[in-house]
Coordinates of C-alpha atoms in Angstrom, one line a residue:
X69 CA 0.0 -0.2 0.2
X70 CA 1.1 3.5 -0.6
X71 CA 1.8 6.0 2.2
X72 CA 1.7 9.5 2.5
X73 CA 6.2 9.5 2.4
X74 CA 6.5 6.8 -0.9
X75 CA 4.5 9.2 -2.3
X76 CA 6.4 11.9 -1.8
X77 CA 9.6 10.7 -3.0
X78 CA 7.6 8.9 -6.2
X79 CA 7.0 12.9 -6.4
X80 CA 10.7 14.2 -5.7
X81 CA 11.9 11.4 -8.3
X82 CA 9.7 13.8 -10.4
X83 CA 11.0 17.5 -9.3
X84 CA 7.7 18.4 -7.4
X85 CA 9.3 18.3 -4.2
X86 CA 9.0 22.7 -4.5
X87 CA 5.2 22.6 -5.2
X88 CA 2.1 22.6 -3.7
X89 CA 1.0 19.8 -6.6
X90 CA 2.0 17.0 -4.1
X91 CA 0.3 17.6 -1.0
X92 CA -2.8 18.5 -3.2
X93 CA -2.9 15.1 -4.9
X94 CA -2.1 13.6 -1.9
X95 CA -5.0 15.3 0.1
X96 CA -7.6 14.1 -3.1
X97 CA -6.1 10.1 -3.5
X98 CA -7.2 9.9 0.7
X99 CA -10.3 7.9 1.3
X100 CA -12.7 11.1 1.6
X101 CA -12.9 11.8 5.1
X102 CA -13.1 13.5 8.0
X103 CA -11.3 16.5 7.0
X104 CA -7.4 16.9 8.7
X105 CA -5.0 19.2 10.3
X106 CA -2.7 18.9 6.6
X107 CA -5.7 18.9 4.1
X108 CA -6.3 22.6 6.3
X109 CA -2.6 23.2 5.9
X110 CA -2.4 22.8 2.6
X111 CA -5.8 24.2 1.7
X112 CA -4.8 27.2 3.2
X113 CA -1.7 27.0 1.1
X114 CA -3.8 27.4 -1.9
X115 CA -5.6 30.2 -0.9
X116 CA -2.5 32.5 0.1
X117 CA -3.4 32.4 3.9
X118 CA -1.0 31.9 6.9
X119 CA -3.0 29.4 9.7
X120 CA -0.4 28.2 12.8
X121 CA -1.3 24.4 13.4
X122 CA -3.0 25.8 17.1
X123 CA -5.9 27.6 15.0
X124 CA -5.9 24.8 12.4
X125 CA -7.4 22.3 15.7
X126 CA -10.6 25.0 16.1
X127 CA -11.2 25.0 12.8
X128 CA -11.6 20.8 12.7
X129 CA -15.4 20.6 13.8
X130 CA -16.6 23.0 11.6
X131 CA -15.1 21.8 8.0
X132 CA -16.9 18.5 8.9
X133 CA -19.8 20.0 9.2
X134 CA -19.3 22.1 6.1
X135 CA -19.5 19.4 4.6
X136 CA -22.4 17.7 5.9
X137 CA -23.8 21.2 4.6
X138 CA -22.8 21.1 1.2
X139 CA -24.2 17.3 1.0
X140 CA -27.2 18.6 1.7
X141 CA -27.7 21.2 -0.9
X142 CA -26.3 18.4 -3.6
X143 CA -29.7 16.8 -2.8
X144 CA -31.9 19.0 -4.0
X145 CA -31.1 18.6 -7.8
X146 CA -31.5 22.9 -9.0
X147 CA -32.6 22.3 -12.5
X148 CA -30.0 24.7 -15.0
X149 CA -32.7 27.0 -14.9
X150 CA -32.3 27.7 -11.1
X151 CA -29.8 31.4 -11.3
X152 CA -28.0 32.4 -7.8
X153 CA -29.1 35.4 -6.0
X154 CA -25.5 36.9 -6.5
X155 CA -27.1 40.8 -6.0
X156 CA -29.9 39.9 -3.5
X157 CA -33.3 41.6 -4.5
X158 CA -36.0 40.1 -2.5
X159 CA -37.8 40.9 -4.5
X160 CA -39.3 38.9 -7.3
X161 CA -40.7 39.2 -11.1
X162 CA -44.9 40.1 -10.7
X163 CA -44.4 41.6 -7.5
X164 CA -45.6 45.4 -7.3
X165 CA -46.3 47.1 -4.1
X166 CA -47.5 50.9 -3.4
X167 CA -44.9 53.9 -3.7
X168 CA -47.8 56.4 -2.9
X169 CA -46.4 57.4 0.7
X170 CA -49.5 58.6 3.0
X171 CA -49.9 60.5 6.2
X172 CA -49.0 58.8 9.4
X173 CA -52.5 57.8 11.6
X174 CA -51.7 57.1 15.1
X175 CA -53.8 55.5 17.5
X176 CA -55.6 58.0 19.9
X177 CA -52.7 58.0 22.8
X178 CA -49.7 58.4 20.8
X179 CA -51.3 61.6 18.7
X180 CA -52.2 63.0 22.0
X181 CA -48.7 63.1 23.4
X182 CA -47.5 63.8 20.0
X183 CA -50.5 67.0 20.1
X184 CA -48.5 67.4 24.0
X185 CA -45.6 67.4 22.9
X186 CA -45.9 69.9 20.3
X187 CA -47.8 72.8 22.9
X188 CA -44.4 72.0 24.6
X189 CA -41.3 72.7 21.9
X190 CA -42.6 76.8 21.7
X191 CA -39.8 77.6 20.4
X192 CA -39.6 76.0 16.8
X193 CA -41.1 73.8 14.3
X194 CA -43.2 70.2 15.1
X195 CA -40.7 67.5 13.0
X196 CA -42.7 64.6 13.7
X197 CA -43.8 62.5 16.6
X198 CA -40.8 61.6 17.3
X199 CA -39.9 65.3 18.0
X200 CA -37.7 65.7 21.2
X201 CA -37.2 62.2 22.5
X202 CA -34.0 60.6 23.2
X203 CA -33.0 57.1 21.6
X204 CA -29.4 55.1 21.1
X205 CA -27.3 53.9 18.1
X206 CA -26.5 50.2 17.8
X207 CA -22.1 50.9 17.5
X208 CA -22.3 49.8 14.5
X209 CA -23.8 53.3 12.5
X210 CA -21.7 55.9 12.1
X211 CA -22.0 59.2 13.8
X212 CA -19.7 62.2 12.7
X213 CA -17.2 63.3 16.2
X214 CA -17.4 60.5 17.8
X215 CA -16.2 56.8 18.0
X216 CA -17.9 53.9 15.8
X217 CA -16.2 50.5 17.2
X218 CA -18.5 48.2 16.4
X219 CA -18.5 46.3 20.1
X220 CA -14.4 44.6 19.1
X221 CA -11.6 45.0 20.1
X222 CA -9.1 47.2 17.8
X223 CA -11.4 49.2 16.4
X224 CA -12.0 50.8 20.0
X225 CA -10.7 54.5 18.7
X226 CA -11.9 54.0 15.3
X227 CA -14.0 57.3 14.2
X228 CA -15.8 57.0 10.8
X229 CA -16.4 61.1 9.4
X230 CA -19.8 60.6 8.2
X231 CA -23.0 60.0 9.6
X232 CA -25.7 57.1 8.5
X233 CA -28.6 57.8 7.1
X234 CA -30.9 56.4 9.8
X235 CA -29.2 59.0 11.9
X236 CA -29.2 61.4 9.5
X237 CA -33.3 61.2 9.3
X238 CA -33.7 60.8 12.9
X239 CA -32.0 63.7 13.9
X240 CA -34.2 65.4 11.0
X241 CA -37.3 64.3 12.5
X242 CA -36.3 65.9 16.0
X243 CA -35.2 62.7 17.6
X244 CA -32.1 63.1 20.6
X245 CA -29.5 60.7 20.0
X246 CA -28.2 60.1 23.7
X247 CA -26.1 57.1 23.1
X248 CA -23.7 54.7 20.8
X249 CA -25.2 51.2 22.6
X250 CA -23.0 48.1 23.3
X251 CA -22.8 45.6 20.5
X252 CA -21.5 42.0 20.2
X253 CA -18.4 42.4 19.0
X254 CA -18.8 42.5 14.9
X255 CA -22.2 41.8 15.7
X256 CA -21.4 38.5 17.2
X257 CA -23.7 38.0 21.0
X258 CA -23.3 40.2 24.0
X259 CA -19.6 40.2 24.9
X260 CA -17.9 43.5 23.5
X261 CA -14.4 44.4 24.4
X262 CA -15.8 46.3 27.8
X263 CA -17.1 43.5 28.9
X264 CA -20.8 41.6 28.7
X265 CA -24.1 43.0 28.0
X266 CA -26.9 42.6 30.8
X267 CA -30.3 41.7 30.7
X268 CA -32.4 43.6 32.2
X269 CA -34.8 41.2 34.7
X270 CA -31.5 39.5 35.1
X271 CA -28.4 41.4 35.5
X272 CA -26.3 37.2 36.2
X273 CA -27.2 36.5 32.3
X274 CA -26.2 38.4 29.0
X275 CA -28.3 40.6 27.2
X276 CA -28.0 38.3 24.2
X277 CA -27.3 40.2 21.1
X278 CA -25.6 41.2 19.1
X279 CA -28.5 44.3 19.0
X280 CA -27.6 44.2 23.0
X281 CA -26.9 47.5 24.2
X282 CA -30.1 48.7 21.6
X283 CA -32.7 46.0 23.4
X284 CA -31.7 46.6 26.9
X285 CA -31.3 50.2 27.6
X286 CA -35.0 50.7 25.4
X287 CA -36.3 47.5 28.1
X288 CA -34.7 49.1 30.9
X289 CA -36.5 52.5 29.7
X290 CA -32.8 54.5 29.9
X291 CA -34.2 55.4 26.0
X292 CA -37.4 56.1 24.2
X293 CA -36.6 53.5 21.3
X294 CA -33.0 52.0 19.2
X295 CA -32.1 51.6 15.9
X296 CA -30.4 47.9 16.0
X297 CA -29.4 45.8 13.6
X298 CA -30.2 41.6 12.3
X299 CA -28.6 39.6 9.6
X300 CA -29.3 36.3 11.7
X301 CA -31.5 36.5 14.9
X302 CA -29.6 40.0 16.1
X303 CA -32.6 42.0 16.5
X304 CA -35.3 38.5 17.2
X305 CA -32.9 36.9 20.0
X306 CA -31.9 40.3 22.4
X307 CA -35.6 41.3 22.0
X308 CA -36.8 37.9 23.3
X309 CA -33.9 38.2 26.1
X310 CA -34.5 41.7 27.1
X311 CA -39.0 41.5 26.5
X312 CA -38.5 44.5 24.3
X313 CA -40.7 44.9 20.7
X314 CA -38.6 45.1 17.4
X315 CA -38.9 44.9 14.0
X316 CA -36.6 43.5 11.5
X317 CA -37.7 45.2 8.4
X318 CA -37.8 43.6 4.9
X319 CA -34.3 44.0 3.2
X320 CA -34.3 46.9 1.1
X321 CA -36.1 49.3 3.2
X322 CA -33.8 50.8 4.8
X323 CA -30.7 52.1 3.7
X324 CA -27.8 50.7 5.4
X325 CA -25.0 54.0 4.5
X326 CA -23.3 54.5 7.2
X327 CA -23.8 51.3 8.8
X328 CA -20.8 48.2 9.0
X329 CA -21.2 45.0 6.9
X330 CA -21.2 42.3 8.0
X331 CA -23.5 40.3 4.9
X332 CA -24.7 42.6 2.3
X333 CA -26.9 40.7 0.9
X334 CA -28.1 40.0 4.6
X335 CA -28.1 43.2 6.5
X336 CA -31.4 44.9 7.8
X337 CA -31.9 48.2 9.9
X338 CA -34.5 48.5 12.6
X339 CA -36.6 50.1 15.1
X340 CA -36.4 48.4 18.9
X341 CA -39.1 49.5 21.1
X342 CA -41.2 48.7 24.4
X343 CA -44.5 48.7 22.0
X344 CA -45.1 48.3 18.4
X345 CA -46.7 51.4 17.4
X346 CA -43.6 53.4 18.4
X347 CA -41.7 50.4 15.9
X348 CA -43.7 52.3 12.7
X349 CA -43.3 55.6 14.2
X350 CA -39.8 55.3 14.1
X351 CA -39.5 52.9 10.4
X352 CA -41.9 56.0 9.1
X353 CA -38.9 58.1 9.8
X354 CA -35.8 55.9 8.4
X355 CA -37.2 54.1 5.5
X356 CA -37.0 54.5 1.6
X357 CA -33.8 55.3 -0.9
X358 CA -30.7 57.0 -0.3
X359 CA -29.4 57.6 -3.2
X360 CA -25.9 55.8 -1.8
X361 CA -27.7 52.0 -0.7
X362 CA -28.9 50.2 -4.2
X363 CA -30.6 47.5 -2.0
X364 CA -33.4 49.9 -1.5
X365 CA -36.5 50.1 -3.2
X366 CA -38.7 53.5 -3.6
X367 CA -41.9 51.3 -1.7
X368 CA -44.2 53.1 0.8
X369 CA -44.6 52.6 4.3
X370 CA -48.2 54.1 5.6
X371 CA -49.0 53.4 8.5
X372 CA -52.6 52.7 9.6
X373 CA -53.2 52.1 13.2
X374 CA -57.1 51.9 12.9
X375 CA -56.8 49.1 10.1
X376 CA -59.4 46.7 10.4
X377 CA -56.6 43.9 11.4
X378 CA -60.1 41.8 11.3
X379 CA -60.1 40.9 7.0
X380 CA -56.5 39.9 7.7
X381 CA -55.8 36.4 6.5
X382 CA -53.9 34.8 9.2
X383 CA -51.7 31.9 9.1
X384 CA -49.7 30.0 11.8
X385 CA -46.4 27.3 11.3
X386 CA -49.0 24.6 13.5
X387 CA -45.7 21.9 13.5
X388 CA -43.6 24.8 14.7
X389 CA -45.9 25.4 17.6
X390 CA -46.1 21.7 18.6
X391 CA -43.4 19.9 21.3
X392 CA -41.5 17.6 20.3
X393 CA -38.4 16.0 21.4
X394 CA -35.6 15.8 19.3
X395 CA -33.9 12.8 17.8
X396 CA -31.5 11.7 19.8
X397 CA -27.8 12.6 18.0
X398 CA -26.4 9.4 16.5
X399 CA -24.3 7.1 19.3
X400 CA -20.7 8.4 19.9
X401 CA -18.6 5.6 20.2
X402 CA -15.0 4.7 19.9
X403 CA -11.8 5.9 21.5
X404 CA -11.9 9.2 23.3
X405 CA -8.5 11.3 24.9
X406 CA -10.1 12.7 28.6
X407 CA -10.6 16.2 26.4
X408 CA -13.0 14.7 24.1
X409 CA -15.6 12.8 26.7
X410 CA -16.3 16.4 28.7
X411 CA -17.0 17.7 25.2
X412 CA -19.3 15.3 24.6
X413 CA -21.0 15.1 28.4
X414 CA -20.6 19.0 28.0
X415 CA -23.1 18.8 25.0
X416 CA -25.5 15.6 25.9
X417 CA -25.8 18.3 29.3
X418 CA -26.7 21.4 26.8
X419 CA -29.3 19.2 24.8
X420 CA -30.7 18.3 27.8
X421 CA -31.1 22.0 29.3
X422 CA -32.5 22.9 26.2
X423 CA -35.0 20.6 25.8
X424 CA -36.5 21.2 29.3
X425 CA -36.7 25.1 28.8
X426 CA -38.4 24.3 25.0
X427 CA -40.6 21.9 27.0
X428 CA -41.1 24.7 29.8
X429 CA -41.8 27.2 27.1
X430 CA -44.4 25.0 25.6
X431 CA -46.9 26.8 27.7
X432 CA -46.1 30.2 25.7
X433 CA -47.0 28.8 22.8
X434 CA -50.0 27.0 23.8
X435 CA -51.7 29.9 25.1
X436 CA -50.6 32.3 22.2
X437 CA -52.8 29.9 19.9
X438 CA -55.7 30.4 22.7
X439 CA -55.4 34.5 22.9
X440 CA -55.8 35.1 18.4
X441 CA -58.2 32.0 19.0
X442 CA -60.0 34.4 21.1
X443 CA -59.5 37.8 19.2
X444 CA -61.9 36.0 16.7
X445 CA -58.3 35.2 14.5
X446 CA -59.4 32.7 12.2
X447 CA -55.7 31.3 12.0
X448 CA -55.1 29.1 8.8
X449 CA -52.8 26.6 9.3
X450 CA -49.5 26.0 7.5
X451 CA -46.6 24.3 6.5
X452 CA -43.0 26.1 6.8
X453 CA -41.6 25.1 3.1
X454 CA -38.8 22.6 3.3
X455 CA -36.0 23.5 2.7
X456 CA -32.3 23.6 4.2
X457 CA -32.5 26.6 5.3
X458 CA -29.3 25.5 7.7
X459 CA -26.8 24.9 4.8
X460 CA -27.3 28.4 3.6
X461 CA -25.5 30.3 6.2
X462 CA -22.1 29.2 4.4
X463 CA -23.6 32.9 2.2
X464 CA -23.4 34.5 5.6
X465 CA -19.7 33.3 7.3
X466 CA -18.2 33.6 3.5
X467 CA -19.9 37.9 3.5
X468 CA -18.6 38.1 6.3
X469 CA -15.3 36.6 5.9
X470 CA -14.8 38.9 3.1
X471 CA -15.8 41.4 4.5
X472 CA -13.0 41.7 7.6
X473 CA -10.5 39.7 4.9
X474 CA -7.8 42.1 6.3
X475 CA -8.3 42.0 9.3
X476 CA -7.3 37.6 9.6
X477 CA -5.1 38.5 7.0
X478 CA -3.3 40.6 9.7
X479 CA -3.6 38.4 12.1
X480 CA -5.5 41.5 14.5
X481 CA -8.4 38.5 14.8
X482 CA -6.6 38.3 17.7
X483 CA -7.5 41.0 19.4
X484 CA -11.1 40.2 19.5
X485 CA -12.0 39.3 22.6
X486 CA -13.9 35.9 22.0
X487 CA -11.7 32.9 20.3
X488 CA -14.0 30.0 20.6
X489 CA -14.5 27.6 17.8
X490 CA -17.8 29.3 17.3
X491 CA -17.1 33.4 17.9
X492 CA -15.4 35.0 14.1
X493 CA -11.7 34.5 14.8
X494 CA -12.2 30.6 13.9
X495 CA -15.2 31.3 11.9
X496 CA -13.5 33.5 8.8
X497 CA -11.0 30.9 9.6
X498 CA -13.3 28.6 8.0
X499 CA -15.5 30.6 5.6
X500 CA -12.2 31.9 3.3
X501 CA -12.0 27.4 2.4
X502 CA -15.8 26.9 1.0
X503 CA -14.9 26.1 -2.4
X504 CA -16.8 28.3 -5.0
X505 CA -18.8 26.0 -6.4
X506 CA -20.8 25.6 -3.3
X507 CA -20.9 28.8 -2.6
X508 CA -22.6 29.2 -5.7
X509 CA -25.0 26.6 -4.8
X510 CA -26.6 27.4 -1.6
X511 CA -27.0 31.1 -3.6
X512 CA -28.8 28.4 -6.2
X513 CA -30.2 26.9 -3.2
X514 CA -31.7 30.5 -2.0
X515 CA -33.5 31.4 -4.9
X516 CA -35.5 28.4 -4.5
X517 CA -36.2 29.1 -1.3
X518 CA -37.4 32.7 -2.4
X519 CA -39.7 31.3 -4.7
X520 CA -41.5 29.0 -2.4
X521 CA -41.9 32.2 0.9
X522 CA -43.8 34.1 -2.0
X523 CA -46.2 31.2 -3.1
X524 CA -47.0 31.1 0.8
X525 CA -47.9 34.4 1.1
X526 CA -50.3 34.7 -1.5
X527 CA -52.7 34.4 -0.3
X528 CA -51.4 34.9 3.7
X529 CA -51.0 38.7 4.7
X530 CA -49.8 37.5 8.7
X531 CA -48.0 34.2 9.5
X532 CA -47.6 33.3 13.3
X533 CA -44.2 31.2 13.9
X534 CA -42.3 30.9 17.7
X535 CA -39.4 33.1 17.5
X536 CA -36.3 30.7 17.9
X537 CA -37.9 28.0 15.0
X538 CA -36.8 27.2 11.0
X539 CA -38.0 29.9 10.0
X540 CA -35.9 32.9 12.3
X541 CA -32.6 31.6 9.6
X542 CA -35.2 31.2 6.8
X543 CA -36.6 34.3 6.4
X544 CA -33.1 36.5 7.3
X545 CA -32.4 34.5 3.6
X546 CA -35.9 35.8 2.2
X547 CA -35.8 39.4 3.2
X548 CA -39.6 39.0 5.1
X549 CA -40.1 41.4 7.3
X550 CA -40.5 40.4 11.5
X551 CA -41.8 42.2 14.3
X552 CA -41.1 40.0 17.4
X553 CA -43.0 40.4 21.0
X554 CA -42.9 39.7 24.3
X555 CA -45.2 36.8 25.0
X556 CA -45.1 36.4 29.1
X557 CA -43.0 35.7 31.9
X558 CA -41.1 32.6 32.9
X559 CA -42.6 31.5 36.1
X560 CA -40.3 30.9 39.9
X561 CA -40.7 26.8 38.4
X562 CA -39.1 27.5 35.3
X563 CA -35.4 25.7 34.3
X564 CA -32.9 27.6 35.9
X565 CA -29.3 27.5 33.7
X566 CA -26.8 26.6 35.5
X567 CA -24.3 30.0 36.6
X568 CA -20.8 30.1 35.9
X569 CA -18.0 30.7 38.7
X570 CA -17.5 34.4 37.8
X571 CA -21.7 35.5 38.4
X572 CA -23.4 34.6 34.9
X573 CA -25.6 32.8 33.9
X574 CA -25.0 30.0 30.7
X575 CA -27.9 29.8 29.0
X576 CA -31.5 31.3 28.5
X577 CA -34.6 30.9 30.4
X578 CA -35.2 31.4 34.1
X579 CA -36.9 32.5 36.7
X580 CA -39.3 35.8 35.1
X581 CA -37.9 35.8 32.1
X582 CA -39.2 37.3 29.1
X583 CA -40.3 34.9 26.0
X584 CA -41.8 36.5 22.8
X585 CA -43.5 35.5 19.9
X586 CA -42.7 36.6 16.2
X587 CA -45.2 38.1 13.1
X588 CA -44.7 37.6 9.9
X589 CA -45.1 39.5 6.5
X590 CA -44.8 39.3 3.7
X591 CA -42.7 41.8 1.0
X592 CA -42.8 45.1 2.1
X593 CA -46.0 44.8 4.0
X594 CA -45.5 46.2 7.5
X595 CA -48.1 48.3 7.8
X596 CA -50.4 45.3 7.8
X597 CA -48.1 43.5 9.7
X598 CA -47.8 46.0 12.2
X599 CA -51.4 46.3 12.9
X600 CA -51.9 43.1 13.6
X601 CA -49.0 42.6 15.7
X602 CA -50.5 46.1 17.3
X603 CA -53.8 44.1 18.1
X604 CA -52.4 41.1 19.8
X605 CA -50.1 43.4 22.0
X606 CA -52.8 45.2 23.0
X607 CA -54.8 42.3 24.1
X608 CA -52.1 40.5 25.9
X609 CA -50.2 43.7 27.5
X610 CA -47.0 41.8 27.9
X611 CA -44.9 44.9 26.8
X612 CA -46.4 46.5 29.4
X613 CA -44.1 44.7 32.7
X614 CA -41.2 46.9 33.0
X615 CA -37.5 45.3 34.7
X616 CA -37.6 46.0 38.3
X617 CA -34.1 47.3 38.1
X618 CA -33.1 48.6 41.8
X619 CA -34.4 44.5 42.9
X620 CA -32.5 43.1 40.2
X621 CA -29.1 45.3 40.5
X622 CA -30.0 44.6 44.4
X623 CA -28.7 40.8 43.7
X624 CA -25.3 41.8 42.2

């Protein structure tokens, strides 16, 4: 049997020792099993990127998972006629949208407050319902004269000499920017170069992210509203954890000019508030083309708080609301090192905790369905389009790696505080080894998903869904809008996440913490979507409950 040493010796006699070719040939000749460090080294050389031996260890598990994801897309047998979504535009052929802008129609309470503010602002014109309101900007939005740190080590003193479009528009609306708000480093999680943003309902717990400060500060009542961003859950997750109301608009509704780019085809900016109607008022001030972000369409957002939501056609993902214990993963067999055995046990404990929390939280899903039916809503059972959404995450990772290519190549990624296998530094390195063909195939699969969701919304105005279900990845890929609202609070009997030695809870949930519900709409269907979400919020009142900061902080 030819081993690697003898194989390279043959290559030497052929005069190939000074090239990368022998190692590549050997890698191709090897049985196609798990990725090895040698394979990574050869691929890194070809990609012209330096990856040290210890960093290759961290990449192995992720690369093996990537291979499984590629196989999921292979199974689709995509027809030759399906084009990839190279320049992403969620608008498909045949879609038409209203571009005529009409005056806002607010409900009674906000209108009265606006009139009062109008009288109080005696020396100056009344600009909008946001006039005089304090707000905060996620610190990936550029503000001239202030640092824009992206929450990341190595960028602490960064200054960008421009105002983001949303910052300009809110200034024109009379809103008062009072703070730049923390975000997880480079828009991941809730840990930034200065520490961790905390959940006002449980300061022992992180706020989730990456719109960490945007959600935490809003829920705590420090500001009237904030602007956050979402690429894959960064409004949805912290809004849930902090009990805020978040709006993730349609991709291509709000210009991202002046915002840090993570994924050019998935990044979206949106408001985080305490109430649904507040998100509508903020959206009305920030949406529409700015002449610089070419993804933005000239589509009208006409908010009408008096719209009859009872006439809307509402569907729900029936199976997603049903609790089903997850299938047991394949048994991990074979001899292992003590370190690997510890990892296996940790994975098993994590699965057990997650299942216990899902089982506990099932009561909130059932209560939401019952409440909607009690409101007279005729829920139409729907099936979430079946396609391997998770396998398409390679699109985000590849774009993010490109956005921060210089960070990786220069070695400055070592300055980021988080360095686990799932954090950005390692993800960027892994993404560099994504084959171009697989990237294009994932784009083509994305186009199929867009077609499926277009068909799903043909006769539906709103879809009700659990926040943390497959829809989260799916709709971030297809560009559909979502509203995340508080949907109750866990009781004292809720499973507690384990508390680490540093006093931080390791995980989600716990007594007294909020849960959420998500409403989805068709592309650029925010007006109807928000009207329905407001009706549910008014009927439940969960958004009116606020954290007792004195009591919570006393526990620290």
